Amino acid sequence: MNQNKITAGGLEFLVRFALPIDRLKINELMSNTARWLKESGSSQWGDILQGFDVHQIEQRIERGEVALFETDEGLLAGAMIIRKTPSEWDSDLWEELASENAYYLHRIMVSREFGGISLSKEMINWSEKLAIHEKIPFVRLDCIKTNDKLNQMYCRYGFQLIDEKNGFNLYQKSFHLSEY
């Protein structure tokens, strides 16, 4: 498995885990994504626009849990958190399922410059391959229930709707690791 490259829209992107030196460009992408979501009519990521981050991306960078997707020139095209352990947020939403070994995806961000080429799909596919490689049986994410476009997208990407809690839909993709 080549874990350090993906292709989307005929473009190739290098994949690596973020280092502390990447914080500024990640924060810029996160702020731009939050503004875009607000302009699109979504209340998601409002915490970012208010100056705090419930998903603590800086701590995730320190723990090696932020994947970056860059052009050959080093332009940040996308990023996402791949939590190796459930956060308090995840534990509250997933309840007893949070005790299972799983990756939790958060803050899936695509630079508007690379919108429309299915980069998010390839980013998520990459996280799934990583889970299989690391023998992690589940990849999970949540989405605000009222964002129809995002909910439909996760279903198209093969995620199963597991539950709904506190206005969020819980999605999971399972892997039968004995097949790999």
PDB file of C-alpha atoms in Angstrom:
ATOM      1  CA  MET A   1       0.000   0.000   0.000  1.00  0.00           C
ATOM      2  CA  ASN A   2       1.367   3.399  -0.985  1.00  0.00           C
ATOM      3  CA  GLN A   3       0.210   5.435   1.976  1.00  0.00           C
ATOM      4  CA  ASN A   4       1.662   8.719   0.843  1.00  0.00           C
ATOM      5  CA  LYS A   5      -0.205   9.534  -2.396  1.00  0.00           C
ATOM      6  CA  ILE A   6      -3.789   9.837  -3.568  1.00  0.00           C
ATOM      7  CA  THR A   7      -5.341  10.984  -6.843  1.00  0.00           C
ATOM      8  CA  ALA A   8      -8.477  13.110  -7.243  1.00  0.00           C
ATOM      9  CA  GLY A   9      -9.721  14.893 -10.338  1.00  0.00           C
ATOM     10  CA  GLY A  10      -6.651  13.776 -12.270  1.00  0.00           C
ATOM     11  CA  LEU A  11      -4.377  15.496  -9.731  1.00  0.00           C
ATOM     12  CA  GLU A  12      -1.948  13.758  -7.427  1.00  0.00           C
ATOM     13  CA  PHE A  13      -1.662  14.717  -3.765  1.00  0.00           C
ATOM     14  CA  LEU A  14       1.020  13.792  -1.277  1.00  0.00           C
ATOM     15  CA  VAL A  15      -0.225  12.573   2.094  1.00  0.00           C
ATOM     16  CA  ARG A  16       1.577  13.017   5.384  1.00  0.00           C
ATOM     17  CA  PHE A  17       0.812  13.638   9.016  1.00  0.00           C
ATOM     18  CA  ALA A  18       1.084  17.234  10.170  1.00  0.00           C
ATOM     19  CA  LEU A  19       3.962  18.635  12.164  1.00  0.00           C
ATOM     20  CA  PRO A  20       3.765  21.606  14.570  1.00  0.00           C
ATOM     21  CA  ILE A  21       5.228  23.824  11.831  1.00  0.00           C
ATOM     22  CA  ASP A  22       2.041  23.191   9.772  1.00  0.00           C
ATOM     23  CA  ARG A  23      -0.290  24.767  12.373  1.00  0.00           C
ATOM     24  CA  LEU A  24      -0.722  28.123  10.639  1.00  0.00           C
ATOM     25  CA  LYS A  25      -1.723  26.724   7.261  1.00  0.00           C
ATOM     26  CA  ILE A  26      -4.051  24.181   8.897  1.00  0.00           C
ATOM     27  CA  ASN A  27      -5.690  26.921  10.972  1.00  0.00           C
ATOM     28  CA  GLU A  28      -6.103  29.047   7.836  1.00  0.00           C
ATOM     29  CA  LEU A  29      -7.772  26.151   5.980  1.00  0.00           C
ATOM     30  CA  MET A  30      -9.994  25.483   8.993  1.00  0.00           C
ATOM     31  CA  SER A  31     -11.065  29.154   9.219  1.00  0.00           C
ATOM     32  CA  ASN A  32     -11.712  29.344   5.479  1.00  0.00           C
ATOM     33  CA  THR A  33     -13.787  26.146   5.665  1.00  0.00           C
ATOM     34  CA  ALA A  34     -15.794  27.486   8.618  1.00  0.00           C
ATOM     35  CA  ARG A  35     -16.536  30.728   6.721  1.00  0.00           C
ATOM     36  CA  TRP A  36     -17.532  28.762   3.614  1.00  0.00           C
ATOM     37  CA  LEU A  37     -19.872  26.580   5.666  1.00  0.00           C
ATOM     38  CA  LYS A  38     -21.487  29.665   7.207  1.00  0.00           C
ATOM     39  CA  GLU A  39     -21.894  31.294   3.775  1.00  0.00           C
ATOM     40  CA  SER A  40     -23.487  28.026   2.592  1.00  0.00           C
ATOM     41  CA  GLY A  41     -26.078  28.322   5.350  1.00  0.00           C
ATOM     42  CA  SER A  42     -24.610  25.777   7.758  1.00  0.00           C
ATOM     43  CA  SER A  43     -24.081  26.353  11.468  1.00  0.00           C
ATOM     44  CA  GLN A  44     -21.382  23.668  11.577  1.00  0.00           C
ATOM     45  CA  TRP A  45     -17.956  24.728  12.772  1.00  0.00           C
ATOM     46  CA  GLY A  46     -19.368  27.866  14.407  1.00  0.00           C
ATOM     47  CA  ASP A  47     -16.900  27.289  17.235  1.00  0.00           C
ATOM     48  CA  ILE A  48     -14.044  28.125  14.850  1.00  0.00           C
ATOM     49  CA  LEU A  49     -15.622  31.451  13.912  1.00  0.00           C
ATOM     50  CA  GLN A  50     -16.017  32.215  17.623  1.00  0.00           C
ATOM     51  CA  GLY A  51     -12.308  31.643  18.255  1.00  0.00           C
ATOM     52  CA  PHE A  52     -12.161  28.161  19.740  1.00  0.00           C
ATOM     53  CA  ASP A  53     -11.958  24.609  18.435  1.00  0.00           C
ATOM     54  CA  VAL A  54     -13.934  21.842  20.108  1.00  0.00           C
ATOM     55  CA  HIS A  55     -11.812  19.244  18.298  1.00  0.00           C
ATOM     56  CA  GLN A  56      -8.515  20.718  19.560  1.00  0.00           C
ATOM     57  CA  ILE A  57      -6.635  20.438  16.293  1.00  0.00           C
ATOM     58  CA  GLU A  58      -3.390  21.683  17.840  1.00  0.00           C
ATOM     59  CA  GLN A  59      -3.387  18.742  20.264  1.00  0.00           C
ATOM     60  CA  ARG A  60      -4.279  16.419  17.405  1.00  0.00           C
ATOM     61  CA  ILE A  61      -1.239  17.722  15.468  1.00  0.00           C
ATOM     62  CA  GLU A  62       0.989  17.036  18.484  1.00  0.00           C
ATOM     63  CA  ARG A  63      -0.383  13.474  18.660  1.00  0.00           C
ATOM     64  CA  GLY A  64       0.138  12.786  14.956  1.00  0.00           C
ATOM     65  CA  GLU A  65      -3.588  12.623  14.208  1.00  0.00           C
ATOM     66  CA  VAL A  66      -3.925  15.262  11.458  1.00  0.00           C
ATOM     67  CA  ALA A  67      -3.464  14.037   7.901  1.00  0.00           C
ATOM     68  CA  LEU A  68      -2.465  16.590   5.265  1.00  0.00           C
ATOM     69  CA  PHE A  69      -3.068  16.320   1.529  1.00  0.00           C
ATOM     70  CA  GLU A  70      -0.739  18.571  -0.464  1.00  0.00           C
ATOM     71  CA  THR A  71       0.229  19.315  -4.035  1.00  0.00           C
ATOM     72  CA  ASP A  72       3.771  18.640  -5.221  1.00  0.00           C
ATOM     73  CA  GLU A  73       4.413  22.335  -4.625  1.00  0.00           C
ATOM     74  CA  GLY A  74       3.390  22.022  -0.968  1.00  0.00           C
ATOM     75  CA  LEU A  75       0.002  23.745  -1.330  1.00  0.00           C
ATOM     76  CA  LEU A  76      -2.418  22.433   1.299  1.00  0.00           C
ATOM     77  CA  ALA A  77      -5.417  21.000  -0.553  1.00  0.00           C
ATOM     78  CA  GLY A  78      -7.061  19.197   2.354  1.00  0.00           C
ATOM     79  CA  ALA A  79      -6.708  18.021   5.922  1.00  0.00           C
ATOM     80  CA  MET A  80      -8.583  15.957   8.478  1.00  0.00           C
ATOM     81  CA  ILE A  81      -8.304  14.652  11.987  1.00  0.00           C
ATOM     82  CA  ILE A  82      -8.032  10.884  12.350  1.00  0.00           C
ATOM     83  CA  ARG A  83      -8.461  10.233  16.057  1.00  0.00           C
ATOM     84  CA  LYS A  84      -7.030   6.952  17.235  1.00  0.00           C
ATOM     85  CA  THR A  85      -9.062   7.125  20.432  1.00  0.00           C
ATOM     86  CA  PRO A  86     -12.528   8.578  20.965  1.00  0.00           C
ATOM     87  CA  SER A  87     -12.761  12.111  22.268  1.00  0.00           C
ATOM     88  CA  GLU A  88     -15.205  13.049  25.001  1.00  0.00           C
ATOM     89  CA  TRP A  89     -17.494  14.190  22.156  1.00  0.00           C
ATOM     90  CA  ASP A  90     -17.198  10.798  20.426  1.00  0.00           C
ATOM     91  CA  SER A  91     -17.749   8.891  23.669  1.00  0.00           C
ATOM     92  CA  ASP A  92     -20.905  10.875  24.363  1.00  0.00           C
ATOM     93  CA  LEU A  93     -22.302  10.288  20.867  1.00  0.00           C
ATOM     94  CA  TRP A  94     -21.217   6.686  20.373  1.00  0.00           C
ATOM     95  CA  GLU A  95     -21.859   5.603  23.984  1.00  0.00           C
ATOM     96  CA  GLU A  96     -20.934   1.923  24.535  1.00  0.00           C
ATOM     97  CA  LEU A  97     -19.684   1.570  20.935  1.00  0.00           C
ATOM     98  CA  ALA A  98     -16.873   4.014  21.795  1.00  0.00           C
ATOM     99  CA  SER A  99     -15.148   1.182  23.659  1.00  0.00           C
ATOM    100  CA  GLU A 100     -14.521  -0.573  20.317  1.00  0.00           C
ATOM    101  CA  ASN A 101     -11.305  -0.044  18.402  1.00  0.00           C
ATOM    102  CA  ALA A 102     -12.091   2.597  15.747  1.00  0.00           C
ATOM    103  CA  TYR A 103     -10.797   5.682  13.968  1.00  0.00           C
ATOM    104  CA  TYR A 104     -12.901   8.840  14.359  1.00  0.00           C
ATOM    105  CA  LEU A 105     -12.765  11.367  11.530  1.00  0.00           C
ATOM    106  CA  HIS A 106     -13.254  15.044  12.285  1.00  0.00           C
ATOM    107  CA  ARG A 107     -12.661  18.383  10.552  1.00  0.00           C
ATOM    108  CA  ILE A 108     -12.584  17.006   7.016  1.00  0.00           C
ATOM    109  CA  MET A 109     -11.481  20.113   5.105  1.00  0.00           C
ATOM    110  CA  VAL A 110     -10.923  20.738   1.412  1.00  0.00           C
ATOM    111  CA  SER A 111      -9.527  24.013   0.111  1.00  0.00           C
ATOM    112  CA  ARG A 112     -12.131  25.676  -2.129  1.00  0.00           C
ATOM    113  CA  GLU A 113      -9.484  25.708  -4.853  1.00  0.00           C
ATOM    114  CA  PHE A 114      -9.796  21.905  -4.945  1.00  0.00           C
ATOM    115  CA  GLY A 115     -13.567  21.650  -4.484  1.00  0.00           C
ATOM    116  CA  GLY A 116     -15.559  19.577  -6.944  1.00  0.00           C
ATOM    117  CA  ILE A 117     -12.893  16.954  -7.702  1.00  0.00           C
ATOM    118  CA  SER A 118     -13.970  14.400  -5.054  1.00  0.00           C
ATOM    119  CA  LEU A 119     -10.905  15.115  -2.936  1.00  0.00           C
ATOM    120  CA  SER A 120     -12.875  14.510   0.285  1.00  0.00           C
ATOM    121  CA  LYS A 121     -13.880  11.079  -1.014  1.00  0.00           C
ATOM    122  CA  GLU A 122     -10.261  10.162  -1.723  1.00  0.00           C
ATOM    123  CA  MET A 123      -9.158  11.530   1.657  1.00  0.00           C
ATOM    124  CA  ILE A 124     -11.727   9.349   3.408  1.00  0.00           C
ATOM    125  CA  ASN A 125     -10.762   6.363   1.225  1.00  0.00           C
ATOM    126  CA  TRP A 126      -7.170   6.907   2.335  1.00  0.00           C
ATOM    127  CA  SER A 127      -8.230   6.845   6.008  1.00  0.00           C
ATOM    128  CA  GLU A 128     -10.092   3.585   5.362  1.00  0.00           C
ATOM    129  CA  LYS A 129      -6.993   2.002   3.806  1.00  0.00           C
ATOM    130  CA  LEU A 130      -4.989   3.186   6.790  1.00  0.00           C
ATOM    131  CA  ALA A 131      -7.532   1.593   9.151  1.00  0.00           C
ATOM    132  CA  ILE A 132      -7.322  -1.710   7.279  1.00  0.00           C
ATOM    133  CA  HIS A 133      -3.523  -1.548   7.248  1.00  0.00           C
ATOM    134  CA  GLU A 134      -3.492  -0.849  11.002  1.00  0.00           C
ATOM    135  CA  LYS A 135      -6.150  -3.554  11.633  1.00  0.00           C
ATOM    136  CA  ILE A 136      -8.742  -1.031  12.888  1.00  0.00           C
ATOM    137  CA  PRO A 137     -12.209  -2.503  12.172  1.00  0.00           C
ATOM    138  CA  PHE A 138     -14.215   0.748  12.036  1.00  0.00           C
ATOM    139  CA  VAL A 139     -14.004   4.279  10.650  1.00  0.00           C
ATOM    140  CA  ARG A 140     -16.598   6.583  12.202  1.00  0.00           C
ATOM    141  CA  LEU A 141     -17.773  10.126  11.743  1.00  0.00           C
ATOM    142  CA  ASP A 142     -20.686  12.291  12.715  1.00  0.00           C
ATOM    143  CA  CYS A 143     -22.567  15.001  10.900  1.00  0.00           C
ATOM    144  CA  ILE A 144     -25.185  17.513  11.907  1.00  0.00           C
ATOM    145  CA  LYS A 145     -28.533  15.978  10.979  1.00  0.00           C
ATOM    146  CA  THR A 146     -29.782  19.060   9.109  1.00  0.00           C
ATOM    147  CA  ASN A 147     -26.946  19.107   6.536  1.00  0.00           C
ATOM    148  CA  ASP A 148     -28.668  17.042   3.838  1.00  0.00           C
ATOM    149  CA  LYS A 149     -25.851  17.397   1.307  1.00  0.00           C
ATOM    150  CA  LEU A 150     -23.214  16.101   3.708  1.00  0.00           C
ATOM    151  CA  ASN A 151     -25.427  13.275   4.973  1.00  0.00           C
ATOM    152  CA  GLN A 152     -26.123  12.151   1.402  1.00  0.00           C
ATOM    153  CA  MET A 153     -22.411  12.346   0.604  1.00  0.00           C
ATOM    154  CA  TYR A 154     -21.456  10.041   3.478  1.00  0.00           C
ATOM    155  CA  CYS A 155     -24.089   7.533   2.362  1.00  0.00           C
ATOM    156  CA  ARG A 156     -22.714   7.680  -1.213  1.00  0.00           C
ATOM    157  CA  TYR A 157     -19.248   7.033   0.241  1.00  0.00           C
ATOM    158  CA  GLY A 158     -20.547   3.762   1.679  1.00  0.00           C
ATOM    159  CA  PHE A 159     -21.027   4.738   5.313  1.00  0.00           C
ATOM    160  CA  GLN A 160     -23.938   3.242   7.227  1.00  0.00           C
ATOM    161  CA  LEU A 161     -26.148   5.441   9.365  1.00  0.00           C
ATOM    162  CA  ILE A 162     -25.851   3.813  12.798  1.00  0.00           C
ATOM    163  CA  ASP A 163     -27.805   6.195  15.010  1.00  0.00           C
ATOM    164  CA  GLU A 164     -28.845   9.785  15.665  1.00  0.00           C
ATOM    165  CA  LYS A 165     -28.072  11.608  18.890  1.00  0.00           C
ATOM    166  CA  ASN A 166     -28.298  15.241  19.961  1.00  0.00           C
ATOM    167  CA  GLY A 167     -29.081  16.371  16.404  1.00  0.00           C
ATOM    168  CA  PHE A 168     -26.123  14.495  14.861  1.00  0.00           C
ATOM    169  CA  ASN A 169     -26.154  11.476  12.578  1.00  0.00           C
ATOM    170  CA  LEU A 170     -23.578   8.803  13.390  1.00  0.00           C
ATOM    171  CA  TYR A 171     -21.951   7.056  10.433  1.00  0.00           C
ATOM    172  CA  GLN A 172     -19.691   4.027  10.373  1.00  0.00           C
ATOM    173  CA  LYS A 173     -17.863   1.917   7.853  1.00  0.00           C
ATOM    174  CA  SER A 174     -16.909  -1.604   8.990  1.00  0.00           C
ATOM    175  CA  PHE A 175     -14.062  -3.758   7.731  1.00  0.00           C
ATOM    176  CA  HIS A 176     -13.894  -7.523   7.982  1.00  0.00           C
ATOM    177  CA  LEU A 177     -10.165  -7.578   8.642  1.00  0.00           C
ATOM    178  CA  SER A 178      -9.855 -11.319   8.046  1.00  0.00           C
ATOM    179  CA  GLU A 179     -10.478 -10.559   4.355  1.00  0.00           C
ATOM    180  CA  TYR A 180      -7.402  -8.305   4.125  1.00  0.00           C
TER     181      TYR A 180
END
